[in-house]
Short mmCIF file of C-alpha atoms in Angstrom, two decimals:
data_model
loop_
_atom_site.label_atom_id
_atom_site.label_comp_id
_atom_site.label_asym_id
_atom_site.label_seq_id
_atom_site.Cartn_x
_atom_site.Cartn_y
_atom_site.Cartn_z
CA UNK A 1192 108.51 110.69 129.80
CA UNK A 1193 109.48 107.07 129.20
CA UNK A 1194 107.91 105.70 126.04
CA UNK A 1195 108.27 102.50 124.10
CA UNK A 1196 106.75 99.16 123.18
CA UNK A 1197 103.91 97.86 125.36
CA UNK A 1198 103.12 94.80 123.23
CA UNK A 1199 104.51 93.27 120.04
CA UNK A 1200 103.58 90.48 117.64
CA UNK A 1201 104.40 89.03 114.25
CA UNK A 1202 102.73 86.95 111.58
CA UNK A 1203 104.23 85.04 108.66
CA UNK A 1204 102.71 82.89 105.91
CA UNK A 1205 103.41 79.14 106.23
CA UNK A 1206 104.31 78.70 102.55
CA UNK A 1207 107.92 78.73 101.36
CA UNK A 1208 109.65 78.49 98.00
CA UNK A 1209 113.34 77.65 97.63
CA UNK A 1210 115.92 79.48 95.55
CA UNK A 1211 116.44 76.22 93.58
CA UNK A 1212 112.77 76.06 92.61
CA UNK A 1213 112.80 79.63 91.21
CA UNK A 1214 116.23 79.23 89.59
CA UNK A 1215 115.25 76.13 87.62
CA UNK A 1216 112.42 78.01 85.86
CA UNK A 1217 114.68 80.84 84.71
CA UNK A 1218 117.86 78.89 84.02
CA UNK A 1219 119.60 80.74 86.84
CA UNK A 1220 122.47 79.25 88.81
CA UNK A 1221 120.97 78.47 92.22
CA UNK A 1222 124.26 78.01 94.13
CA UNK A 1223 125.57 81.40 93.00
CA UNK A 1224 122.28 83.12 93.93
CA UNK A 1225 122.26 81.39 97.31
CA UNK A 1226 125.80 82.44 97.95
CA UNK A 1227 125.42 85.95 96.49
CA UNK A 1228 122.20 86.73 98.37
CA UNK A 1229 122.99 84.51 101.37
CA UNK A 1230 119.41 83.28 101.18
CA UNK A 1231 117.96 79.78 100.85
CA UNK A 1232 114.19 80.26 100.67
CA UNK A 1233 111.46 82.86 101.17
CA UNK A 1234 107.91 83.06 102.50
CA UNK A 1235 105.01 83.22 100.05
CA UNK A 1236 101.54 84.54 100.93
CA UNK A 1237 98.62 82.41 99.71
CA UNK A 1238 95.90 84.22 97.69
CA UNK A 1239 93.72 84.84 100.77
CA UNK A 1240 96.51 86.61 102.65
CA UNK A 1241 97.56 90.22 102.09
CA UNK A 1242 99.05 93.18 103.98
CA UNK A 1243 95.74 93.75 105.80
CA UNK A 1244 95.30 90.13 106.96
CA UNK A 1245 98.95 89.82 108.05
CA UNK A 1246 98.56 93.12 109.94
CA UNK A 1247 95.42 91.99 111.76
CA UNK A 1248 97.04 88.78 113.02
CA UNK A 1249 100.24 90.57 114.09
CA UNK A 1250 98.17 93.29 115.83
CA UNK A 1251 96.14 90.68 117.73
CA UNK A 1252 99.37 89.14 119.02
CA UNK A 1253 100.64 92.58 120.06
CA UNK A 1254 97.41 93.03 122.02
CA UNK A 1255 97.88 89.62 123.68
CA UNK A 1256 101.37 90.69 124.79
CA UNK A 1257 100.22 94.16 125.89
CA UNK A 1258 98.97 93.11 129.33
CA UNK A 1259 95.35 93.95 128.68
CA UNK A 1260 95.37 97.08 126.53
CA UNK A 1261 91.79 97.73 125.42
CA UNK A 1262 91.82 98.14 121.62
CA UNK A 1263 89.39 101.03 122.07
CA UNK A 1264 92.16 102.95 123.90
CA UNK A 1265 94.44 102.84 120.85
CA UNK A 1266 94.53 106.38 119.47
CA UNK A 1267 96.23 105.72 116.14
CA UNK A 1268 96.97 102.88 113.74
CA UNK A 1269 99.72 103.41 111.20
CA UNK A 1270 100.52 100.69 108.68
CA UNK A 1271 103.73 100.93 106.71
CA UNK A 1272 103.76 98.89 103.51
CA UNK A 1273 104.41 99.08 99.81
CA UNK A 1274 101.72 96.49 99.14
CA UNK A 1275 98.56 98.06 100.56
CA UNK A 1276 95.75 96.01 98.95
CA UNK A 1277 93.93 99.08 97.63
CA UNK A 1278 95.42 101.95 95.63
CA UNK A 1279 92.73 104.15 97.20
CA UNK A 1280 91.17 103.02 100.51
CA UNK A 1281 93.15 102.73 103.72
CA UNK A 1282 94.45 99.48 105.16
CA UNK A 1283 94.40 100.97 108.66
CA UNK A 1284 90.63 101.29 108.93
CA UNK A 1285 90.12 97.58 108.15
CA UNK A 1286 92.67 96.61 110.79
CA UNK A 1287 91.11 99.05 113.27
CA UNK A 1288 87.65 97.57 112.61
CA UNK A 1289 88.92 94.01 112.96
CA UNK A 1290 90.61 94.53 116.32
CA UNK A 1291 87.79 96.72 117.70
CA UNK A 1292 89.64 100.06 117.72
CA UNK A 1293 87.11 102.15 115.73
CA UNK A 1294 85.78 104.86 115.64
CA UNK A 1295 87.77 107.21 117.92
CA UNK A 1296 91.08 106.71 116.19
CA UNK A 1297 93.50 108.25 113.69
CA UNK A 1298 94.53 105.99 110.78
CA UNK A 1299 97.12 106.53 108.07
CA UNK A 1300 98.88 104.24 105.64
CA UNK A 1301 102.57 104.94 105.23
CA UNK A 1302 104.71 104.31 102.17
CA UNK A 1303 108.48 104.60 101.83
CA UNK A 1304 109.73 101.49 100.02
CA UNK A 1305 111.10 99.17 102.73
CA UNK A 1306 111.18 101.85 105.43
CA UNK A 1307 107.42 102.43 105.75
CA UNK A 1308 107.16 100.16 108.79
CA UNK A 1309 109.85 101.85 110.86
CA UNK A 1310 108.42 105.25 110.00
CA UNK A 1311 105.04 104.09 111.34
CA UNK A 1312 106.89 103.07 114.53
CA UNK A 1313 108.63 106.44 114.72
CA UNK A 1314 105.39 108.42 114.39
CA UNK A 1315 103.49 106.16 116.83
CA UNK A 1316 106.28 106.64 119.39
CA UNK A 1317 106.18 110.42 118.91
CA UNK A 1318 102.43 110.53 119.61
CA UNK A 1319 102.68 108.70 122.92
CA UNK A 1320 105.82 110.60 123.93
CA UNK A 1321 103.98 113.87 123.32
CA UNK A 1322 101.05 112.69 125.40
CA UNK A 1323 98.65 113.00 122.45
CA UNK A 1324 97.20 109.56 123.13
CA UNK A 1325 97.59 106.64 125.51
CA UNK A 1326 98.51 104.03 122.90
CA UNK A 1327 99.45 104.04 119.22
CA UNK A 1328 99.73 100.93 117.07
CA UNK A 1329 102.45 100.75 114.42
CA UNK A 1330 102.40 97.91 111.90
CA UNK A 1331 105.06 96.96 109.37
CA UNK A 1332 103.72 94.58 106.74
CA UNK A 1333 104.30 93.60 103.14
CA UNK A 1334 103.48 91.02 100.52
CA UNK A 1335 106.42 92.11 98.41
CA UNK A 1336 106.52 92.08 94.63
CA UNK A 1337 109.50 91.03 92.56
CA UNK A 1338 109.35 90.81 88.77
CA UNK A 1339 109.58 87.26 87.37
CA UNK A 1340 113.22 86.29 86.65
CA UNK A 1341 114.52 89.46 88.35
CA UNK A 1342 117.00 89.05 91.21
CA UNK A 1343 114.25 90.41 93.49
CA UNK A 1344 112.06 87.39 92.77
CA UNK A 1345 114.42 85.21 94.81
CA UNK A 1346 113.94 87.37 97.89
CA UNK A 1347 110.58 89.26 97.79
CA UNK A 1348 108.65 87.75 100.71
CA UNK A 1349 105.75 88.43 103.08
CA UNK A 1350 105.26 89.04 106.78
CA UNK A 1351 104.16 91.55 109.42
CA UNK A 1352 105.30 92.94 112.74
CA UNK A 1353 103.08 95.01 115.05
CA UNK A 1354 103.97 97.22 118.02
CA UNK A 1355 101.69 98.92 120.51
CA UNK A 1356 103.49 102.03 121.71
CA UNK A 1357 102.71 103.59 125.07
CA UNK A 1358 104.24 105.14 128.15
CA UNK A 1359 103.68 102.59 130.90
CA UNK A 1360 103.92 98.83 131.31
CA UNK A 1361 106.70 98.78 128.69
CA UNK A 1362 108.55 95.72 127.39
CA UNK A 1363 111.15 97.90 125.66
CA UNK A 1364 111.80 101.55 126.29
CA UNK A 1365 112.94 103.83 123.46
CA UNK A 1366 116.20 105.52 124.42
CA UNK A 1367 117.14 107.26 121.17
CA UNK A 1368 116.00 107.61 117.57
CA UNK A 1369 117.72 109.06 114.54
CA UNK A 1370 116.58 109.31 110.93
CA UNK A 1371 118.84 109.88 107.94
CA UNK A 1372 117.61 110.45 104.40
CA UNK A 1373 118.56 111.75 100.98
CA UNK A 1374 117.00 111.66 97.51
CA UNK A 1375 118.28 108.36 96.11
CA UNK A 1376 116.99 106.76 92.87
CA UNK A 1377 117.95 103.17 93.76
CA UNK A 1378 114.53 101.45 93.65
CA UNK A 1379 111.07 102.63 92.61
CA UNK A 1380 107.74 101.66 91.14
CA UNK A 1381 105.73 104.02 88.95
CA UNK A 1382 101.95 104.13 89.03
CA UNK A 1383 100.18 101.25 87.21
CA UNK A 1384 103.36 99.16 87.05
CA UNK A 1385 103.15 95.65 88.53
CA UNK A 1386 106.73 95.37 89.68
CA UNK A 1387 109.38 97.70 91.06
CA UNK A 1388 112.52 98.69 89.15
CA UNK A 1389 115.92 98.92 90.76
CA UNK A 1390 119.40 100.13 90.05
CA UNK A 1391 121.08 96.71 90.35
CA UNK A 1392 124.48 97.14 91.98
CA UNK A 1393 123.68 100.82 92.55
CA UNK A 1394 121.31 99.70 95.36
CA UNK A 1395 124.35 98.74 97.47
CA UNK A 1396 127.16 101.11 98.34
CA UNK A 1397 125.58 104.56 97.79
CA UNK A 1398 122.12 103.44 98.83
CA UNK A 1399 121.73 100.67 101.47
CA UNK A 1400 125.17 100.95 103.01
CA UNK A 1401 125.50 104.77 102.97
CA UNK A 1402 122.12 105.36 104.61
CA UNK A 1403 122.27 102.47 107.08
CA UNK A 1404 125.70 103.61 108.19
CA UNK A 1405 124.64 107.27 108.18
CA UNK A 1406 121.77 106.64 110.59
CA UNK A 1407 123.69 104.08 112.66
CA UNK A 1408 126.78 106.23 113.16
CA UNK A 1409 124.66 109.27 114.00
CA UNK A 1410 122.60 107.46 116.64
CA UNK A 1411 125.72 105.92 118.17
CA UNK A 1412 127.27 109.39 118.40
CA UNK A 1413 124.05 110.89 119.80
CA UNK A 1414 123.76 108.18 122.45
CA UNK A 1415 127.46 107.99 123.26
CA UNK A 1416 127.25 104.22 122.86
CA UNK A 1417 129.40 101.76 120.94
CA UNK A 1418 128.43 98.47 119.23
CA UNK A 1419 129.75 96.38 122.12
CA UNK A 1420 127.24 98.07 124.47
CA UNK A 1421 124.39 96.24 122.74
CA UNK A 1422 123.12 92.72 123.32
CA UNK A 1423 121.50 92.61 119.87
CA UNK A 1424 121.28 94.51 116.60
CA UNK A 1425 118.81 94.34 113.72
CA UNK A 1426 119.31 95.82 110.27
CA UNK A 1427 117.13 95.99 107.18
CA UNK A 1428 117.57 92.73 105.31
CA UNK A 1429 116.97 92.82 101.54
CA UNK A 1430 118.94 89.55 101.54
CA UNK A 1431 121.09 87.72 104.06
CA UNK A 1432 124.33 89.36 102.99
CA UNK A 1433 123.74 93.12 103.30
CA UNK A 1434 122.71 93.20 107.00
CA UNK A 1435 125.61 90.93 107.93
CA UNK A 1436 128.13 93.06 106.03
CA UNK A 1437 126.87 96.37 107.40
CA UNK A 1438 126.78 94.93 110.93
CA UNK A 1439 130.41 93.78 110.67
CA UNK A 1440 131.56 97.07 109.12
CA UNK A 1441 129.92 99.01 111.98
CA UNK A 1442 131.57 96.74 114.56
CA UNK A 1443 128.68 94.43 115.50
CA UNK A 1444 129.13 90.65 115.69
CA UNK A 1445 127.27 87.64 114.28
CA UNK A 1446 126.05 86.81 117.81
CA UNK A 1447 124.46 90.24 118.10
CA UNK A 1448 122.56 90.01 114.80
CA UNK A 1449 121.64 86.32 114.95
CA UNK A 1450 118.13 86.39 116.52
CA UNK A 1451 116.87 89.15 114.21
CA UNK A 1452 118.73 88.00 111.06
CA UNK A 1453 115.77 86.26 109.43
CA UNK A 1454 116.34 86.91 105.70
CA UNK A 1455 118.30 83.67 104.97
CA UNK A 1456 115.09 81.62 105.44
CA UNK A 1457 112.38 84.30 105.38
CA UNK A 1458 113.48 86.44 102.43
CA UNK A 1459 112.99 90.18 102.23
CA UNK A 1460 109.74 91.21 103.86
CA UNK A 1461 110.34 94.83 102.72
CA UNK A 1462 108.61 97.12 105.26
CA UNK A 1463 108.39 94.18 107.64
CA UNK A 1464 112.09 93.27 107.60
CA UNK A 1465 113.78 94.99 110.55
CA UNK A 1466 110.50 95.27 112.57
CA UNK A 1467 109.91 91.48 112.32
CA UNK A 1468 113.59 91.05 113.20
CA UNK A 1469 112.90 93.15 116.31
CA UNK A 1470 110.01 90.85 117.33
CA UNK A 1471 112.29 87.80 117.02
CA UNK A 1472 114.98 89.60 119.04
CA UNK A 1473 112.57 90.64 121.83
CA UNK A 1474 111.49 86.98 121.97
CA UNK A 1475 114.96 86.05 123.28
CA UNK A 1476 116.15 89.28 124.93
CA UNK A 1477 116.75 89.58 128.65
CA UNK A 1478 115.69 92.41 130.95
CA UNK A 1479 118.20 95.27 130.70
CA UNK A 1480 119.46 94.27 127.23
CA UNK A 1481 120.14 97.16 124.85
CA UNK A 1482 118.87 96.54 121.32
CA UNK A 1483 120.03 98.43 118.23
CA UNK A 1484 117.74 98.63 115.18
CA UNK A 1485 118.21 100.34 111.83
CA UNK A 1486 115.80 100.14 108.89
CA UNK A 1487 116.45 101.07 105.29
CA UNK A 1488 114.01 102.13 102.60
CA UNK A 1489 114.95 102.99 99.05
CA UNK A 1490 114.42 106.47 97.89
CA UNK A 1491 116.14 106.59 100.48
CA UNK A 1492 116.52 106.64 104.20
CA UNK A 1493 117.11 104.81 107.45
CA UNK A 1494 115.40 105.07 110.84
CA UNK A 1495 117.58 103.99 113.75
CA UNK A 1496 116.27 103.11 117.22
CA UNK A 1497 117.94 102.21 120.50
CA UNK A 1498 115.71 100.12 122.77
CA UNK A 1499 116.18 99.07 126.36
CA UNK A 1500 114.41 95.82 127.26
CA UNK A 1501 112.49 95.86 130.57
CA UNK A 1502 111.70 93.20 133.17
CA UNK A 1503 108.24 92.74 131.68
CA UNK A 1504 109.68 90.85 128.66
CA UNK A 1505 109.88 87.62 130.67
CA UNK A 1506 106.14 87.76 131.42
CA UNK A 1507 104.95 88.48 127.88
CA UNK A 1508 107.18 86.71 125.35
CA UNK A 1509 105.40 83.36 125.58
CA UNK A 1510 101.84 84.68 125.82
CA UNK A 1511 101.63 83.95 122.08
CA UNK A 1512 103.72 82.33 119.36
CA UNK A 1513 107.38 83.33 118.99
CA UNK A 1514 108.55 84.66 115.61
CA UNK A 1515 111.24 82.00 115.24
CA UNK A 1516 108.55 79.32 115.57
CA UNK A 1517 106.53 80.98 112.78
CA UNK A 1518 109.70 80.95 110.70
CA UNK A 1519 110.72 77.35 111.28
CA UNK A 1520 107.63 75.24 111.98
CA UNK A 1521 104.44 74.22 110.18
CA UNK A 1522 105.98 74.97 106.77
CA UNK A 1523 104.62 74.00 103.35
CA UNK A 1524 107.06 74.06 100.43
CA UNK A 1525 105.46 74.94 97.10
CA UNK A 1526 106.57 74.58 93.48
CA UNK A 1527 106.92 77.47 91.05
CA UNK A 1528 103.53 76.78 89.44
CA UNK A 1529 101.73 77.12 92.77
CA UNK A 1530 103.81 80.19 93.57
CA UNK A 1531 102.89 81.76 90.21
CA UNK A 1532 99.21 81.07 90.92
CA UNK A 1533 99.43 82.42 94.50
CA UNK A 1534 101.15 85.61 93.37
CA UNK A 1535 98.81 86.19 90.41
CA UNK A 1536 101.59 85.80 87.87
CA UNK A 1537 99.35 83.76 85.56
CA UNK A 1538 97.25 85.75 83.10
CA UNK A 1539 93.57 84.81 83.07
CA UNK A 1540 90.86 86.49 81.05
CA UNK A 1541 88.50 86.84 83.96
CA UNK B 976 77.28 91.68 92.57
CA UNK B 977 75.76 95.14 92.71
CA UNK B 978 75.58 96.68 96.19
CA UNK B 979 78.13 94.12 97.33
CA UNK B 980 80.15 96.74 99.22
CA UNK B 981 77.20 97.71 101.44
CA UNK B 982 76.31 94.11 102.24
CA UNK B 983 79.93 93.43 103.01
CA UNK B 984 80.02 96.47 105.32
CA UNK B 985 76.93 95.32 107.23
CA UNK B 986 78.59 92.02 108.03
CA UNK B 987 81.79 93.48 109.59
CA UNK B 988 80.81 92.82 113.23
CA UNK B 989 80.22 89.15 112.42
CA UNK B 990 83.00 88.55 109.89
CA UNK B 991 85.74 90.82 111.30
CA UNK B 992 85.25 90.40 115.03
CA UNK B 993 83.15 87.19 115.35
CA UNK B 994 80.51 89.11 117.29
CA UNK B 995 77.77 86.73 118.42
CA UNK B 996 74.52 86.74 120.40
CA UNK B 997 74.66 85.17 123.85
CA UNK B 998 71.15 84.63 125.24
CA UNK B 999 70.47 85.19 128.90
CA UNK B 1000 68.10 82.29 129.65
CA UNK B 1001 69.83 79.45 127.82
CA UNK B 1002 73.37 80.80 127.91
CA UNK B 1003 73.63 79.72 124.25
CA UNK B 1004 75.67 81.70 121.74
CA UNK B 1005 74.82 82.08 118.05
CA UNK B 1006 76.79 83.47 115.14
CA UNK B 1007 75.67 85.26 113.00
CA UNK B 1008 73.61 87.12 115.59
CA UNK B 1009 69.91 86.36 116.01
CA UNK B 1010 67.12 88.43 117.54
CA UNK B 1011 65.41 85.48 119.26
CA UNK B 1012 66.84 82.33 120.86
CA UNK B 1013 65.26 79.53 118.77
CA UNK B 1014 65.14 77.22 121.81
CA UNK B 1015 63.59 79.46 124.44
CA UNK B 1016 62.14 82.42 122.54
CA UNK B 1017 64.31 84.63 124.74
CA UNK B 1018 65.21 88.05 123.35
CA UNK B 1019 67.51 89.17 126.16
CA UNK B 1020 71.08 88.86 124.91
CA UNK B 1021 74.55 90.29 125.10
CA UNK B 1022 77.11 90.63 122.33
CA UNK B 1023 80.20 88.46 122.82
CA UNK B 1024 83.28 87.77 120.72
CA UNK B 1025 84.08 84.13 120.09
CA UNK B 1026 87.26 82.44 121.26
CA UNK B 1027 89.88 81.95 118.52
CA UNK B 1028 90.16 78.18 118.65
CA UNK B 1029 87.90 75.16 118.31
CA UNK B 1030 87.56 71.84 116.50
CA UNK B 1031 86.05 70.47 113.29
CA UNK B 1032 82.68 68.77 113.86
CA UNK B 1033 82.10 67.87 110.23
CA UNK B 1034 83.18 69.05 106.81
CA UNK B 1035 82.65 68.72 103.10
CA UNK B 1036 85.14 69.16 100.31
CA UNK B 1037 84.15 71.55 97.53
CA UNK B 1038 85.64 70.51 94.21
CA UNK B 1039 83.31 72.41 91.86
CA UNK B 1040 83.25 75.84 93.45
CA UNK B 1041 81.15 78.95 92.84
CA UNK B 1042 82.96 81.31 90.47
CA UNK B 1043 84.48 83.56 93.16
CA UNK B 1044 86.23 80.59 94.79
CA UNK B 1045 86.95 78.59 91.62
CA UNK B 1046 90.70 79.13 91.85
CA UNK B 1047 90.72 77.89 95.47
CA UNK B 1048 89.17 74.47 94.75
CA UNK B 1049 89.40 71.96 96.18
CA UNK B 1050 88.76 73.44 99.62
CA UNK B 1051 87.01 72.27 102.76
CA UNK B 1052 83.94 73.90 104.23
CA UNK B 1053 83.65 72.93 107.87
CA UNK B 1054 81.23 73.21 110.74
CA UNK B 1055 83.43 73.96 113.70
CA UNK B 1056 82.73 74.12 117.41
CA UNK B 1057 84.64 76.84 119.19
CA UNK B 1058 85.96 76.24 122.70
CA UNK B 1059 82.93 78.04 124.18
CA UNK B 1060 80.61 75.58 122.40
CA UNK B 1061 79.43 77.95 119.64
CA UNK B 1062 79.14 76.36 116.23
CA UNK B 1063 79.79 78.13 112.97
CA UNK B 1064 80.58 77.37 109.35
CA UNK B 1065 83.94 78.40 107.94
CA UNK B 1066 86.06 77.82 104.90
CA UNK B 1067 89.31 76.06 105.73
CA UNK B 1068 92.62 77.32 104.41
CA UNK B 1069 96.35 76.51 104.69
CA UNK B 1070 95.50 72.80 104.79
CA UNK B 1071 95.82 69.88 102.34
CA UNK B 1072 92.51 68.07 101.74
CA UNK B 1073 93.96 64.76 102.97
CA UNK B 1074 94.81 66.40 106.31
CA UNK B 1075 91.26 67.61 107.05
CA UNK B 1076 89.81 65.39 109.80
CA UNK B 1077 86.76 65.42 112.04
CA UNK B 1078 87.97 66.45 115.49
CA UNK B 1079 91.03 68.36 114.27
CA UNK B 1080 91.82 71.51 116.21
CA UNK B 1081 91.51 74.79 114.36
CA UNK B 1082 92.19 78.47 114.84
CA UNK B 1083 90.21 81.25 113.17
CA UNK B 1084 92.41 83.61 111.17
CA UNK B 1085 91.59 86.86 109.42
CA UNK B 1086 91.75 86.25 105.65
CA UNK B 1087 90.45 87.49 102.33
CA UNK B 1088 87.11 85.84 101.68
CA UNK B 1089 86.43 87.06 98.16
CA UNK B 1090 87.29 89.81 95.70
CA UNK B 1091 84.78 91.57 93.54
CA UNK B 1092 87.07 91.10 90.53
CA UNK B 1093 90.23 93.21 90.35
CA UNK B 1094 88.23 96.46 90.51
CA UNK B 1095 85.66 95.91 93.30
CA UNK B 1096 85.81 95.66 97.05
CA UNK B 1097 87.79 92.99 98.85
CA UNK B 1098 85.79 91.23 101.55
CA UNK B 1099 87.59 89.96 104.61
CA UNK B 1100 86.58 87.64 107.41
CA UNK B 1101 87.48 84.50 109.32
CA UNK B 1102 88.70 81.21 107.91
CA UNK B 1103 89.77 78.13 109.85
CA UNK B 1104 93.40 77.01 109.76
CA UNK B 1105 94.89 73.98 111.54
CA UNK B 1106 95.85 74.89 115.11
CA UNK B 1107 99.55 74.12 115.41
CA UNK B 1108 100.69 76.27 118.32
#
C-alpha cells in the first residue's frame, strides 16, 4: 500500500545570535569558526518556547497542509527530541491535547541524539503502512544544548518539523527506507548533566560520515537509484560543512542540497535538522520529484528515506508559511547576555 | 502554589485549544467559557475553538511583574479581538515594547506560560505574537 506524508509543517524561533557575538565572549576567532563550521548564525528559543511549544506549532501547520485531517483520527504522536522539557512526563500527550487528538491515541517520546526525529518518522510510517491506524504524526523538535565556550555552542539551535503520515491524499510517497546503526561513543549526555560531551574530531569520519554513507549507499543499492536520479537531497546538518561534504562525496550536487541545507543560518537543530530540511525542500519541490533524505544521530545511526513528491504538493505548500520564510524573515538578533538569559545560563538563587 | 498541577489541568480546554462558549440566542462567544450569557441569560451554547488571529484593542505594559514572570518584564498584557469578534486577554511575546500598538495584528501561539520552579509542572497556553505572515 502506498504510504507517506499527508501534511507537513515547521516552526522556528525568530531570535538569532551570530558566531561573532558568541566568539567575542570566549576570545574565539570568529572567521575561523565561520569557515570551519560553514555557519554564520543560529536560532535561539526564547524562555517561553521549548520542544513542546515548537512541536505544537509545527503540528498545527502539518494539519493545515493535510487537506482536512481531523486531529481525532490521528492514531499516534511520536516526538523525537533530546530536549524533552520533562525528564519524566511525555511531551506527546501535551501536543496531543493541544491539537485535539486525545484520548484515543498512542504517544511516545523518542530519544536518539540527533536521530530521534527521523526515527519517529520511520515508526509513524510503519504504522500507517501496516494499516494499524489511519494517520500517525511524527515530530522532530529540539531546543539544543551546547556547553558555554564549547564548539557546540556556536551551532546548537532550535526548531521543529512535523509530518502527518497516512496512506491517501499524499504529498510525498515513501518509496524506500533504510536504517544503519552501530555502537558509537561520539556524543553523549549522562543523567543530571546540563550539557552533552563529544569526541571532538572523532565525531567526523568514523561517526557522522561512516553512518551517513552507510545508510545512503545501502538505500541507493536497495532502490537501484543513483544520486543524479534525485531532484533534492537532505542530510543531517550539525554544521554547514558536514552535509555539504557528505553530499559531494556521495555524488550529489550543491543544487540538490540547497533548499534543505539550512544549517549555515539556522544552526544545528539536532533532531529537527534533516526533517526541517525536508519541509523546506517540499516547499519548493515539483510533482514527480524524487527526494533523498538521510539523518544522523550520535550513538550512532542514520535513517535514510526516498520520497516521491505527488501532484498535491502544488495545492498545499502555500496553505501556511514556508520554512525558508521562517528562516529569513521577522528576525531579531540578540546579544550574548540576552542569549545567556534565554538559555538559562545565568545562575540565580531562586 | 500547592495543587497548581490540578488547576492547570482543568484549564487545558481553554488554554491549550482556546475552547469558548458560543451562545445560541446572541451568537456571542466568550473565553473562558461561561454557563450563562451575561447579556441574554441564555444557557444554550456550543463549544467553539477561536480563530488564530486578531488585533490588539488595548494593552498595558507590566514593568514590575509578579514573581513567576519577573524575568520576562517588561512585557505587554493585551486585550485582543479575534477575527470572529471574541475578546480575550493575553500576554504578548516576541515583541519589543516600543512596537506594541493598538490595532496591531496578532496571532495566538502555543507557549510556556509559567513554571512552578525548576521542579514543578510547566503550564502552557496561548500568547499573542505579532502577525507577520
